[in-house]
Coordinates of C-alpha atoms and ligand atoms in Angstrom, one line a residue:
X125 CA 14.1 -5.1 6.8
X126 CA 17.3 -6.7 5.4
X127 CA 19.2 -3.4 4.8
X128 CA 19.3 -0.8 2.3
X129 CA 17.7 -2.0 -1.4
X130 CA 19.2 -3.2 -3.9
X131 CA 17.1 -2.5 -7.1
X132 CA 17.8 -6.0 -8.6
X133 CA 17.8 -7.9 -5.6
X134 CA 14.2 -7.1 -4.9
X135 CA 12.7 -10.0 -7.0
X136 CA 8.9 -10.9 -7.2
X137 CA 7.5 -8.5 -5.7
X138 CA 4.0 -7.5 -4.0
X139 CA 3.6 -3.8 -3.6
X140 CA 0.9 -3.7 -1.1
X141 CA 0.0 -5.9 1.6
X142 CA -0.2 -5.7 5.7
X143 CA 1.7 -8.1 7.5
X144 CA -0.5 -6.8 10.5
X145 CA -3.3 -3.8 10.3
X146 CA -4.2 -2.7 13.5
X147 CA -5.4 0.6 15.6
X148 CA -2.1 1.2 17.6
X149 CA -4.1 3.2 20.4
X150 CA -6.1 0.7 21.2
X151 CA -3.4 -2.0 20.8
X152 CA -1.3 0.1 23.1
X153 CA -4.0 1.0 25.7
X154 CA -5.6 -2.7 25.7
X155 CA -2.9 -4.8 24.7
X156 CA -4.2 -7.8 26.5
X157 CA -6.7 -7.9 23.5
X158 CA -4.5 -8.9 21.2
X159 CA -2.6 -12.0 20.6
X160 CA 0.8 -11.2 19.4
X161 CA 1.9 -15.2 18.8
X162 CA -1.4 -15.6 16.4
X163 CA -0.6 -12.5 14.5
X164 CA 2.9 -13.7 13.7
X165 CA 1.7 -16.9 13.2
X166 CA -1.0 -15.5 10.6
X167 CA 1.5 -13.4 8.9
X168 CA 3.9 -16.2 8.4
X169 CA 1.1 -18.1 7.1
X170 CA 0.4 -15.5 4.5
X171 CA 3.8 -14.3 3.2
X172 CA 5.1 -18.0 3.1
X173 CA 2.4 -18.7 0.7
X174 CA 3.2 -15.8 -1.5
X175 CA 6.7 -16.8 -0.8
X176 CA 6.0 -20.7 -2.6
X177 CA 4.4 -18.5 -5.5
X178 CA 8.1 -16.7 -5.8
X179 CA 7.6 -13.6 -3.9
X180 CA 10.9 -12.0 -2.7
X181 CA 9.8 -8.8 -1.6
X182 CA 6.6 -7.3 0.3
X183 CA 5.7 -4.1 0.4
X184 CA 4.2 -3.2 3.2
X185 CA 2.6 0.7 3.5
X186 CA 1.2 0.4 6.9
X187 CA 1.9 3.8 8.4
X188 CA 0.8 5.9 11.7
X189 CA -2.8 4.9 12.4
X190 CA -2.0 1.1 10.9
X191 CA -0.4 0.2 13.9
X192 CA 2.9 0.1 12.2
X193 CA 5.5 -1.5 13.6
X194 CA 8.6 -2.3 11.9
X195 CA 9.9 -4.7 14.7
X196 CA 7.0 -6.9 14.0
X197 CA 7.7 -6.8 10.7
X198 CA 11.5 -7.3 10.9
X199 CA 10.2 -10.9 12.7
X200 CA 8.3 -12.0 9.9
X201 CA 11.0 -11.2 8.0
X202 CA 13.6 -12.9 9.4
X203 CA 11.0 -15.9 9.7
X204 CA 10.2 -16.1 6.5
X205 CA 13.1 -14.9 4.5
X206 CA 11.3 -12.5 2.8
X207 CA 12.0 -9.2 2.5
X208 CA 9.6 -6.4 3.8
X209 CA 9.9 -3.0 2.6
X210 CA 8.3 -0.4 5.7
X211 CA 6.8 3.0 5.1
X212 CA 6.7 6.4 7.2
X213 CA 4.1 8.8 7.1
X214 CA 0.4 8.9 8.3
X215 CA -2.6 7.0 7.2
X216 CA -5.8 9.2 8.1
X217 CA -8.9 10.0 5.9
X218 CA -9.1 13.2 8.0
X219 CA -8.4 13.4 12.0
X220 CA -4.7 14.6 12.6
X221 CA -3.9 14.6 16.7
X222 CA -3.5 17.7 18.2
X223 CA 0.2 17.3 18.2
X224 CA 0.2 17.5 14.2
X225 CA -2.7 20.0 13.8
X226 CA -0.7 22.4 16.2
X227 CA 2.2 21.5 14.2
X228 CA 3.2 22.8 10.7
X229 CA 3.9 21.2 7.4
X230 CA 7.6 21.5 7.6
X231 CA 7.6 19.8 11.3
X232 CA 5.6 17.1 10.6
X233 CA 8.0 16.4 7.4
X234 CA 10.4 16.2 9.4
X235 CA 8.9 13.6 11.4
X236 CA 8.8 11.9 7.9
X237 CA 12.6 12.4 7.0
X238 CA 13.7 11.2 9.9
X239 CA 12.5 7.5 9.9
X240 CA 13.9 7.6 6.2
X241 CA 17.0 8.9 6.8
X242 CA 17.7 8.1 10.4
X243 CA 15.6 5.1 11.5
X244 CA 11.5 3.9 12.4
X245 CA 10.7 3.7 16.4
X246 CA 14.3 3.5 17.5
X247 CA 15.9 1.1 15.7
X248 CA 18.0 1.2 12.7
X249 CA 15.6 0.3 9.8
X250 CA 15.3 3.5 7.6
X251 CA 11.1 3.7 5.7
X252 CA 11.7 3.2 2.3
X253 CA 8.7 5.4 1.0
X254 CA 6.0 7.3 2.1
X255 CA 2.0 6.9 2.7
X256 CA -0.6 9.2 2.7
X257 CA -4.7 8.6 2.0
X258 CA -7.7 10.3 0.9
X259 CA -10.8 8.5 1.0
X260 CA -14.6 9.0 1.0
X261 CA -14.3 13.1 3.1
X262 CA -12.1 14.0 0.1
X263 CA -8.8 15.6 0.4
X264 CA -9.9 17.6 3.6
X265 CA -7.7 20.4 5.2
X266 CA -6.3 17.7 7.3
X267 CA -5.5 15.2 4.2
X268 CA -3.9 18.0 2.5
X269 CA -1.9 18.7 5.1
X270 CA 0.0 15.3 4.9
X271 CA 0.2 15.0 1.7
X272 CA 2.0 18.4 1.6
X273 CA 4.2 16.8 4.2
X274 CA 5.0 13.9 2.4
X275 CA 6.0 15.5 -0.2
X276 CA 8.1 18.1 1.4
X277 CA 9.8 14.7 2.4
X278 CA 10.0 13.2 -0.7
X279 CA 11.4 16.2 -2.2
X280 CA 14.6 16.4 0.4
X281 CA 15.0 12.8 0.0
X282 CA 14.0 11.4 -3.1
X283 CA 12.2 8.5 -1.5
X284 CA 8.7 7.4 -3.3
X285 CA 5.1 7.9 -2.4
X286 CA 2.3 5.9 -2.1
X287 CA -1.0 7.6 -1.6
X288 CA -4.3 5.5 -1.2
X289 CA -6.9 7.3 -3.2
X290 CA -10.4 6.9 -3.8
X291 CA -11.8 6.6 -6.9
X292 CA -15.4 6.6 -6.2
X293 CA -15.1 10.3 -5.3
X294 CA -12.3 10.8 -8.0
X295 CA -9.5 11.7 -5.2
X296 CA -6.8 11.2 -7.5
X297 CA -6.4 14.1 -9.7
X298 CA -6.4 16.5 -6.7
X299 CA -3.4 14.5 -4.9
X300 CA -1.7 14.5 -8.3
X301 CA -2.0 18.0 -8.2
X302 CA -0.5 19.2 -4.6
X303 CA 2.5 16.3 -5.4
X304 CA 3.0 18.4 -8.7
X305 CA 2.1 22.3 -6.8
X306 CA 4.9 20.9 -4.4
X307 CA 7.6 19.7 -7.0
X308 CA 8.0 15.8 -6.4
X309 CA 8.9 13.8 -9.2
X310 CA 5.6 12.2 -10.7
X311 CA 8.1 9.4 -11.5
X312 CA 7.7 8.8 -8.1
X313 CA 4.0 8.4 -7.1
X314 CA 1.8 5.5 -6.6
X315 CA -1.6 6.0 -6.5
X316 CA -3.1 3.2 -4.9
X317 CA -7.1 1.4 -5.7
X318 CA -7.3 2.7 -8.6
X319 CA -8.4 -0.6 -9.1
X320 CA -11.1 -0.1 -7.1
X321 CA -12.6 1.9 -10.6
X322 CA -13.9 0.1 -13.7
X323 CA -13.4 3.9 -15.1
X324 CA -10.5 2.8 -17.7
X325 CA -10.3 6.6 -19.0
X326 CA -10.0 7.7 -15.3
X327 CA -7.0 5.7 -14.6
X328 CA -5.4 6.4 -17.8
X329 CA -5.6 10.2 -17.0
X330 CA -3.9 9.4 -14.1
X331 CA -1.3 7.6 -15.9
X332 CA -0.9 10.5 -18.7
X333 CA 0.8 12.2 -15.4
X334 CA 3.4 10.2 -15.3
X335 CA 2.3 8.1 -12.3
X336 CA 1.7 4.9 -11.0
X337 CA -1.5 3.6 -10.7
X338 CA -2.3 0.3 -8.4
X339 CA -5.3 -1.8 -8.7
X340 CA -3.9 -3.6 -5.4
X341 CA -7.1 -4.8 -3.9
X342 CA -7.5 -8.0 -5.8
X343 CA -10.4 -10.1 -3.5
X344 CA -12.1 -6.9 -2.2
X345 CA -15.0 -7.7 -4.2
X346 CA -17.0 -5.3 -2.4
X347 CA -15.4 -2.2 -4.2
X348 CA -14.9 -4.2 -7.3
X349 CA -15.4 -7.9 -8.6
X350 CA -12.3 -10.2 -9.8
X351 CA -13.7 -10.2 -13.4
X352 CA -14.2 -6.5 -13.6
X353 CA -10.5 -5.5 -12.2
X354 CA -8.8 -8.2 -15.1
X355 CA -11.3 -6.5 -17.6
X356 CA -9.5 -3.4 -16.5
X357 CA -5.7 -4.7 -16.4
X358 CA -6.3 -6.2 -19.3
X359 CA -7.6 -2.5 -21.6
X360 CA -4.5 -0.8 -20.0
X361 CA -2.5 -3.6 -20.5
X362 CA -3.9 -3.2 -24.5
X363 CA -3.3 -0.1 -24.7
X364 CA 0.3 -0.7 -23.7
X365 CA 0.6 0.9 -19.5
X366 CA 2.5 -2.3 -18.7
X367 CA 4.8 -0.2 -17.1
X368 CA 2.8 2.2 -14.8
X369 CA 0.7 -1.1 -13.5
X370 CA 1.1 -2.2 -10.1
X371 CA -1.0 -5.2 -9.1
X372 CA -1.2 -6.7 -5.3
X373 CA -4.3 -7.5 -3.0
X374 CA -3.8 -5.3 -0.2
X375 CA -4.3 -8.3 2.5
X376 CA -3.8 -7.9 5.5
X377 CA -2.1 -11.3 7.6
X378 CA -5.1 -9.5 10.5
X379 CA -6.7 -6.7 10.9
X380 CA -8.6 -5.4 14.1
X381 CA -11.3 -3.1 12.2
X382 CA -13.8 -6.4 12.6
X383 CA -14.4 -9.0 15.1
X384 CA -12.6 -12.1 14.4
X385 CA -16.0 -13.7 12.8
X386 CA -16.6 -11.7 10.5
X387 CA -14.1 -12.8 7.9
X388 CA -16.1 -15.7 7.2
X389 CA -19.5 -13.4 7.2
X390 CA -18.0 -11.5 4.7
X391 CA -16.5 -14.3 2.1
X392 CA -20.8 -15.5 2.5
X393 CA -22.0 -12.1 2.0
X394 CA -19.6 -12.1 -1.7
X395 CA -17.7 -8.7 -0.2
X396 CA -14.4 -10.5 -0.1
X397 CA -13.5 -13.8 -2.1
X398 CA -10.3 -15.6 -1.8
X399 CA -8.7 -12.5 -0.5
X400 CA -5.1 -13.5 0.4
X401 CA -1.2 -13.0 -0.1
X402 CA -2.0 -15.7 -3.5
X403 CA -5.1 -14.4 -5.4
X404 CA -3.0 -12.6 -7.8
X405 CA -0.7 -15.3 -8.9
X406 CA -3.6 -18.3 -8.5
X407 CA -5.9 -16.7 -10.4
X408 CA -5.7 -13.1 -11.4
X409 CA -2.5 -14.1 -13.5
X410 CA -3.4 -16.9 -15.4
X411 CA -6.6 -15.0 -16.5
X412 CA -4.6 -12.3 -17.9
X413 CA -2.8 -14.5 -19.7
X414 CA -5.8 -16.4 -20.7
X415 CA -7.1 -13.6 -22.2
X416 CA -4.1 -13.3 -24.2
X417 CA -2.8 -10.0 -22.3
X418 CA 0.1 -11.0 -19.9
X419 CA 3.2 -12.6 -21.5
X420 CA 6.3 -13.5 -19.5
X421 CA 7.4 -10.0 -20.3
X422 CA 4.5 -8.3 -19.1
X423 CA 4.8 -10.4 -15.8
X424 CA 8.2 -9.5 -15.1
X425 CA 7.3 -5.6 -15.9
X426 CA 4.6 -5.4 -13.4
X427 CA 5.8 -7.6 -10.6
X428 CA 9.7 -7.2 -10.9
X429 CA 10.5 -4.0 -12.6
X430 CA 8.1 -1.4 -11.6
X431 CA 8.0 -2.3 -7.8
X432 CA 12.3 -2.0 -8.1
X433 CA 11.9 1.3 -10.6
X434 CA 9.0 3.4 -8.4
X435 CA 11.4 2.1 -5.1
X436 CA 14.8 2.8 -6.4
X437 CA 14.5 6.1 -9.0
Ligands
LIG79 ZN1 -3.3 -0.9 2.3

């Protein structure tokens, strides 16, 4: 949002979290039911608290489908002087519009190249990465399509990926394998929730590729609980993936996919539990160290280093 990155510039960095998640068609078609001055507002909220735990940077992946948005996002980052880092690319477990399923890989790359090279919605800030996903269906036709696409992208650009991935049903290896069938530097993939898996051998097969691996949904005790993802950080951490190790809580500042009550339904229910912009540094981090398995060094690795090496190589 600030310009082009600078590697060391980038600071304390969280590698995934929504400043705003919402469905852009019904945003667009209903706008009335949404209250643009509370969003920013909630956003501000949220990245100035990570921003009093030292947070420079916020990477942000929300893509086509997330209601992305990067003049939103270029007011909360002028607001709260941190910088966000914005995606391209398309966030769908499956259902592609006619526009892309009548449309070939190349075309819809070039969608993708565009806001890297060129600039996102019209204006002049340039995606720094791409998103794809895969989630309970699998990679379907449809999720292999954009993942081909993105890295088709990635390849003519050299900008990074970010795929979502769902461990549950062990999506991983197979987008692994189309990034590798299409030639993109593993260097240069992040698969996200892995996290989301107590399945340490699982993520460090992943790893053995080359790639990053996030367990980025710190308070999203529903897919796993606070003590089982440190358990996890902490065996990788032992046996020494400090550097392929992202770590962030996927928050989002709002998100439409519920009614506004049921945030509070959910923290009784036990599905989420302090889920924020802070639950990494407030408590995920002193844990670690507690259990004897984050250092200073290790700190700096995962939250300074890798964000700037994945973004930058
Ligand atoms: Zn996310």
């Amino acid at each position: 949002m600030q310009g082009p990155i600078e590697a060391d510039a980038l600071g304390v960095t969280l590698v995934h979290e929504h400043v705003r998640f919402r469905d852009e068609a019904v945003a667009s078609q209903w706008p009335g039911r949404y209250d643009e001055q509370l969003e920013l507002d909630a956003a501000l909220v949220a990245v100035g608290a990570a921003k009093d735990r030292g947070v420079r940077t916020i990477v942000d992946p929300t893509a086509m489908f997330g209601g992305r948005d990067v003049r939103f996002m270029k007011r909360v980052a002028d607001q709260s002087g941190v910088r966000i880092v914005a995606c391209t690319g398309i966030y769908s477990y499956d259902y592609l519009p006619h526009y892309f399923a009548n449309r070939d890989v190349d075309v819809m790359a070039d969608h993708f190249v565009e806001d890297i090279e060129i600039g996102v919605q019209g204006t002049e800030i340039r995606a720094a990465f791409l998103k794809c996903a895969a989630d309970a269906a699998g990679v379907t036709e449809n999720v292999e399509k954009i993942h081909r696409a993105v890295a088709r992208a990635s390849v003519q650009t050299g900008a990074p990926i970010m795929a979502h991935s769902m461990p549950a049903v062990a999506t991983g290896p197979r987008q692994v394998e189309i990034f590798e069938e299409e030639g993109v530097d593993l260097a240069k993939v992040q698969i996200a929730h892995c996290g989301d898996s107590d399945d340490v051998d699982y993520i460090e097969a992943l790893i053995e590729k080359g790639v990053y691996v996030g367990l980025d949904r710190y308070g999203l005790e529903m897919y796993l609980p606070i003590e089982k993802r440190n358990a996890v950080a902490a065996e990788l951490l032992r046996r020494g993936h400090a550097e392929r190790l992202m770590i962030s809580q996927d928050f989002c500042a709002t998100i439409d996919w519920f009614p506004p009550e049921a945030a509070e339904i959910f923290e009784g229910q036990g599905a989420i539990r302090n889920w924020s912009m802070t639950l990494v540094f407030d408590e995920v981090v002193p844990a670690l160290r507690e259990m004897g398995v984050m250092d200073d060094a290790a700190f700096q690795t995962i939250f300074v280093e890798n964000p700037a090496r994945w973004l930058t190589a």
